[in-house]
Every structure is written in structure tokens, then in C-alpha cells.
PDB file of C-alpha atoms in Angstrom:
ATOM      1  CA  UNK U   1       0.000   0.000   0.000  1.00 63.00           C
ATOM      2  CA  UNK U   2       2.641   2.030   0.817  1.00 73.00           C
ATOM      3  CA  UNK U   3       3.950   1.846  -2.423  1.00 77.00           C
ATOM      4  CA  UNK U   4       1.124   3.135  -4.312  1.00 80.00           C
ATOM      5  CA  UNK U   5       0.668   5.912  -1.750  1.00 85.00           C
ATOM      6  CA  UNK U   6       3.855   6.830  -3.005  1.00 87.00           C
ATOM      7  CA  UNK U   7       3.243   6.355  -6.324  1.00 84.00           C
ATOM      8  CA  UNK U   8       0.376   8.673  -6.057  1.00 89.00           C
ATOM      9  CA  UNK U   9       2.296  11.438  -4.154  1.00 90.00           C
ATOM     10  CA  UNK U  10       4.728  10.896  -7.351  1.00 90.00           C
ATOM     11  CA  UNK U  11       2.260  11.627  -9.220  1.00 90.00           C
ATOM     12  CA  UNK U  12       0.990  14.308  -8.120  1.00 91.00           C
ATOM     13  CA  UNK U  13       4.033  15.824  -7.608  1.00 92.00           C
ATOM     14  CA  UNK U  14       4.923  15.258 -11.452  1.00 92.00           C
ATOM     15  CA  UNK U  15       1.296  17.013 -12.134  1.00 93.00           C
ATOM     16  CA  UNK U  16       1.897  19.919 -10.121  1.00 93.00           C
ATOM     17  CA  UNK U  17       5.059  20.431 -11.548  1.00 94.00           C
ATOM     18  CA  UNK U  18       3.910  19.731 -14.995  1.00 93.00           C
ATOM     19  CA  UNK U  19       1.131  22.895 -14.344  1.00 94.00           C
ATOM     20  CA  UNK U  20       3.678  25.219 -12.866  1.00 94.00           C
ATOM     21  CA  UNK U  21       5.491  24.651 -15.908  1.00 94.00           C
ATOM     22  CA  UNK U  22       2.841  25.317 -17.928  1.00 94.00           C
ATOM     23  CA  UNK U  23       1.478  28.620 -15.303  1.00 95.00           C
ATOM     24  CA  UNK U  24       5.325  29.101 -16.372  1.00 95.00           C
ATOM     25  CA  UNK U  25       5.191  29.011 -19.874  1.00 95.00           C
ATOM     26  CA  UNK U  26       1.590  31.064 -20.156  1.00 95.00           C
ATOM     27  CA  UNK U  27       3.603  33.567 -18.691  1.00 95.00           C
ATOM     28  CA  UNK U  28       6.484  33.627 -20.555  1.00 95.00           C
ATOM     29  CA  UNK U  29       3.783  33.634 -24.015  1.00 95.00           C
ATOM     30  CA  UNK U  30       2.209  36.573 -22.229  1.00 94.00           C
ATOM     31  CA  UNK U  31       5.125  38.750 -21.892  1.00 94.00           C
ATOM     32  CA  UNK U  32       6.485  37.824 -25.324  1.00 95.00           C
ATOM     33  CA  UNK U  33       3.522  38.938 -26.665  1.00 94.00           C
ATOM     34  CA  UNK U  34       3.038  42.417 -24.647  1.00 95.00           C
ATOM     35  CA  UNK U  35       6.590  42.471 -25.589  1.00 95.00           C
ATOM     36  CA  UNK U  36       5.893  42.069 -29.523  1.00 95.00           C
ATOM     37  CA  UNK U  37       2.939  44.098 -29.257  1.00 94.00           C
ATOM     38  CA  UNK U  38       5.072  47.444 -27.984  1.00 94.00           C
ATOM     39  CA  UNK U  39       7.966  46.604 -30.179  1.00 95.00           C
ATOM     40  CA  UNK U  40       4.915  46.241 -33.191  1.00 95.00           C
ATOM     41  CA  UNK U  41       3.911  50.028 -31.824  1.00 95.00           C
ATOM     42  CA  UNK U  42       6.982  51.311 -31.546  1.00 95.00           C
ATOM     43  CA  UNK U  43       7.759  50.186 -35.020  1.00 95.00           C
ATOM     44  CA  UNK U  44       4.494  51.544 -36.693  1.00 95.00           C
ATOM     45  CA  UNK U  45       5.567  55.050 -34.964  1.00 95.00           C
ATOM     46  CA  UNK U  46       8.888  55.260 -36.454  1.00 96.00           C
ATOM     47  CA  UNK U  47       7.320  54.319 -39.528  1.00 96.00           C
ATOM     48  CA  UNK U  48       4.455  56.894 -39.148  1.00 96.00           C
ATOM     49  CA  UNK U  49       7.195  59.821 -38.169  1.00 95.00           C
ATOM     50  CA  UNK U  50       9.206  58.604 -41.116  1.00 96.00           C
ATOM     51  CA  UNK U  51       6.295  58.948 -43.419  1.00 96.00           C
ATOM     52  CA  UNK U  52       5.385  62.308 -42.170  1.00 96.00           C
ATOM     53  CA  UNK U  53       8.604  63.621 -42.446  1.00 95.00           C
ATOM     54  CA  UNK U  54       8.912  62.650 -45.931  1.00 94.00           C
ATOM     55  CA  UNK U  55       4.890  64.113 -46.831  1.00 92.00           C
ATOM     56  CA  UNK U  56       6.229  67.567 -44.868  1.00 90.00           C
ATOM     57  CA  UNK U  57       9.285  67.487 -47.287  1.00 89.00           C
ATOM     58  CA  UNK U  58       7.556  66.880 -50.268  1.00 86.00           C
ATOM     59  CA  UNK U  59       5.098  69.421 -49.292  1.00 82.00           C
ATOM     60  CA  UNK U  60       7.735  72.412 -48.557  1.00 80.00           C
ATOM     61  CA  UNK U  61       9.229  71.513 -52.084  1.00 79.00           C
ATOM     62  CA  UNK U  62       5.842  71.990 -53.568  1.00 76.00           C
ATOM     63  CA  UNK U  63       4.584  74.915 -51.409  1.00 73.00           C
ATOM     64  CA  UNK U  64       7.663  76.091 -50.568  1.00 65.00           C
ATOM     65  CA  UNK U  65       7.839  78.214 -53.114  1.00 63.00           C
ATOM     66  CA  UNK U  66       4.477  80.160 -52.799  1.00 66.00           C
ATOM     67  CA  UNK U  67       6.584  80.702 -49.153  1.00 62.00           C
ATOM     68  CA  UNK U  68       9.685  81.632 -50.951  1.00 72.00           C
ATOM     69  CA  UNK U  69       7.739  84.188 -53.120  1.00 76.00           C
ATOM     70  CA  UNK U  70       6.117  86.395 -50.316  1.00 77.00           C
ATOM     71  CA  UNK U  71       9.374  85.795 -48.755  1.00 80.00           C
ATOM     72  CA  UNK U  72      10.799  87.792 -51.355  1.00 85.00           C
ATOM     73  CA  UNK U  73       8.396  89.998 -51.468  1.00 89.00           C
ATOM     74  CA  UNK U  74       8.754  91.156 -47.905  1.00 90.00           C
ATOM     75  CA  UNK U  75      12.295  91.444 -48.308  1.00 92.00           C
ATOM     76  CA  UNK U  76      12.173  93.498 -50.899  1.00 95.00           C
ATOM     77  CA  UNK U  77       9.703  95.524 -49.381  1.00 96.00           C
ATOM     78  CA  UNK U  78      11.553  95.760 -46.345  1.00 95.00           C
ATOM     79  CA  UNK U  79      14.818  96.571 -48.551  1.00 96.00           C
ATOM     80  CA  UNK U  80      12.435  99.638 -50.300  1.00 96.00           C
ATOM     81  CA  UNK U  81      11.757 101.326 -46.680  1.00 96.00           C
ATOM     82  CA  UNK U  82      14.824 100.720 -45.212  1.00 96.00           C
ATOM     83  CA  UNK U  83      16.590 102.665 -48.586  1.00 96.00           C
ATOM     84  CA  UNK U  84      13.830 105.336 -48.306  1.00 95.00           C
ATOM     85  CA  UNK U  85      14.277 106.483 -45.199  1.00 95.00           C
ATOM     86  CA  UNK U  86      18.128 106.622 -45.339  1.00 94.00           C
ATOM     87  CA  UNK U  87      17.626 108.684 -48.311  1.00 94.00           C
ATOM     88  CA  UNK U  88      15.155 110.775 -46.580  1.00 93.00           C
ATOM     89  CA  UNK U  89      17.820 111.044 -43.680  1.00 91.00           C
ATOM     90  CA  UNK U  90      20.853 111.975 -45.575  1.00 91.00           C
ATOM     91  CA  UNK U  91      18.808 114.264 -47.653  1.00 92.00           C
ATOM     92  CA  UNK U  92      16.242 115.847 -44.874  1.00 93.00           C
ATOM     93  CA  UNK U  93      19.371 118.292 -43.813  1.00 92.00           C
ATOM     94  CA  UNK U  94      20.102 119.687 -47.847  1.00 93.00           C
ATOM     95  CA  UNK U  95      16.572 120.087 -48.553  1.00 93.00           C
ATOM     96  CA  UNK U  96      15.512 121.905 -45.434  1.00 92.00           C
ATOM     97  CA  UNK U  97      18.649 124.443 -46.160  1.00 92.00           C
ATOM     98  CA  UNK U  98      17.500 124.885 -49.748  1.00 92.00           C
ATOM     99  CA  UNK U  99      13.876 125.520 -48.564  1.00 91.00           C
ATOM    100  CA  UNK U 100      15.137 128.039 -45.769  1.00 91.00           C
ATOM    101  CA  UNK U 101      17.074 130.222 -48.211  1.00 89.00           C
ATOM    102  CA  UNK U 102      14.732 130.519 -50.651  1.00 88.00           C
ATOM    103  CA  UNK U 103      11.936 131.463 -48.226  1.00 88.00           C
ATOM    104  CA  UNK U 104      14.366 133.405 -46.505  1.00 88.00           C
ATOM    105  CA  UNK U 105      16.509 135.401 -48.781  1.00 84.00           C
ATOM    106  CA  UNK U 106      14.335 137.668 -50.296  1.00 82.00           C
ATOM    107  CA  UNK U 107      15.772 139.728 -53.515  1.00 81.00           C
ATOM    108  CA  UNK U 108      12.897 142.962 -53.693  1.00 81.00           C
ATOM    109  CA  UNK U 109      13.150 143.888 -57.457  1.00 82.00           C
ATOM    110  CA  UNK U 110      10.239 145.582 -59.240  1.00 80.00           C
ATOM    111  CA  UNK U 111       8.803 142.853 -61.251  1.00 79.00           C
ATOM    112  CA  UNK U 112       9.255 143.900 -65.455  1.00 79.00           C
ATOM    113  CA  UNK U 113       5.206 143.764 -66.124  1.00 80.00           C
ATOM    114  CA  UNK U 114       4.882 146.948 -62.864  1.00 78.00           C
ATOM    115  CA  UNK U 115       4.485 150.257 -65.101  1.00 74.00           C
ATOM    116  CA  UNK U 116       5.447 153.667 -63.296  1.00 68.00           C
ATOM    117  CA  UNK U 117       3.227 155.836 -63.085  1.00 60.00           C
ATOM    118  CA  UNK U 118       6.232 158.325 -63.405  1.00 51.00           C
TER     119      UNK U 118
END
């Protein structure tokens, strides 16, 4: 009897090994596959970030130069005032002299159409 008591313990010792091995091995499947599935994320991100670098690139090519234009334009613009008013500052001084003496210096002639009355 005694042996096949312990032939029973054996064998229950074999099954409850035999389930922690497979407890064991569910859990090892489980974190492989939590593992694939972040890796599988991680993966479609680079891919997505890869793909929207190359649609941003391909759309500054083709809008880029409706940018470039009004760029341009501003620069120019901004080229236009900043010329202006230099010229407006270098010249301001001349100008207002020139103004000045001809307001100023008055020459009192008789004009040629004035008859005497002489």
C-alpha cells in the first residue's frame, strides 16, 4: 500500500510540476507577446514619423515656393523702406537748407510787367 501511496504522491508531484510549468510558460507567451505588441507600436511610430517627415518634405518643395515668393516679397519691401528712409535722412538736412534760403533770402526787385506811373 505504501507503495502506491507513493506512487500517487509521485504523481501528483509530477502534475503539479507539470502545471507550474505550464502557469510558467503562459507567462512567458504573455510577456512575449506584450513584448511584440510594444515593439509592433513602436515600429508603426517610427514608420508613421518617417512617413510624415517625408509628406512635410515633399510638401515644402511643392509649397515652398508660394513661401519663398512672399518671402521675397517682404524682403524686398523691407529693402524699399529701409533705402527710403536713409535717403530721406541723408537728404532731410540739404533740402531743409535749400527751402530756408529761398523762403528766406528775399531779392525785392520791381517785377518787369509793374508800369510807373512816373
Amino acid at each position: 500500500m505504501t507503495s502506491q501511496s507513493q506512487g500517487i504522491q509521485q504523481l501528483l508531484q509530477a502534475e503539479k510540476r507539470a502545471k507550474d510549468k505550464l502557469e510558467e510558460a503562459k507567462k512567458r507567451k504573455g510577456k512575449r507577446l506584450k513584448q511584440a505588441k510594444e515593439e509592433a507600436i513602436a515600429e508603426i511610430d517610427h514608420y508613421r514619423l518617417q512617413r510624415e517627415k517625408e509628406f512635410r518634405s515633399k510638401q515644402t518643395n511643392v509649397m515652398g515656393s508660394q513661401g519663398n515668393v512672399s518671402a521675397k516679397i517682404e524682403e524686398q519691401t523691407t529693402e524699399t523702406i529701409r533705402h527710403l528712409t536713409s535717403s530721406y535722412h541723408k537728404n532731410m538736412e540739404i533740402m531743409m537748407r535749400k527751402l530756408l534760403n529761398t523762403i528766406c533770402d528775399i531779392n525785392p526787385e520791381v517785377h518787369q510787367n509793374f508800369k510807373h506811373a512816373i
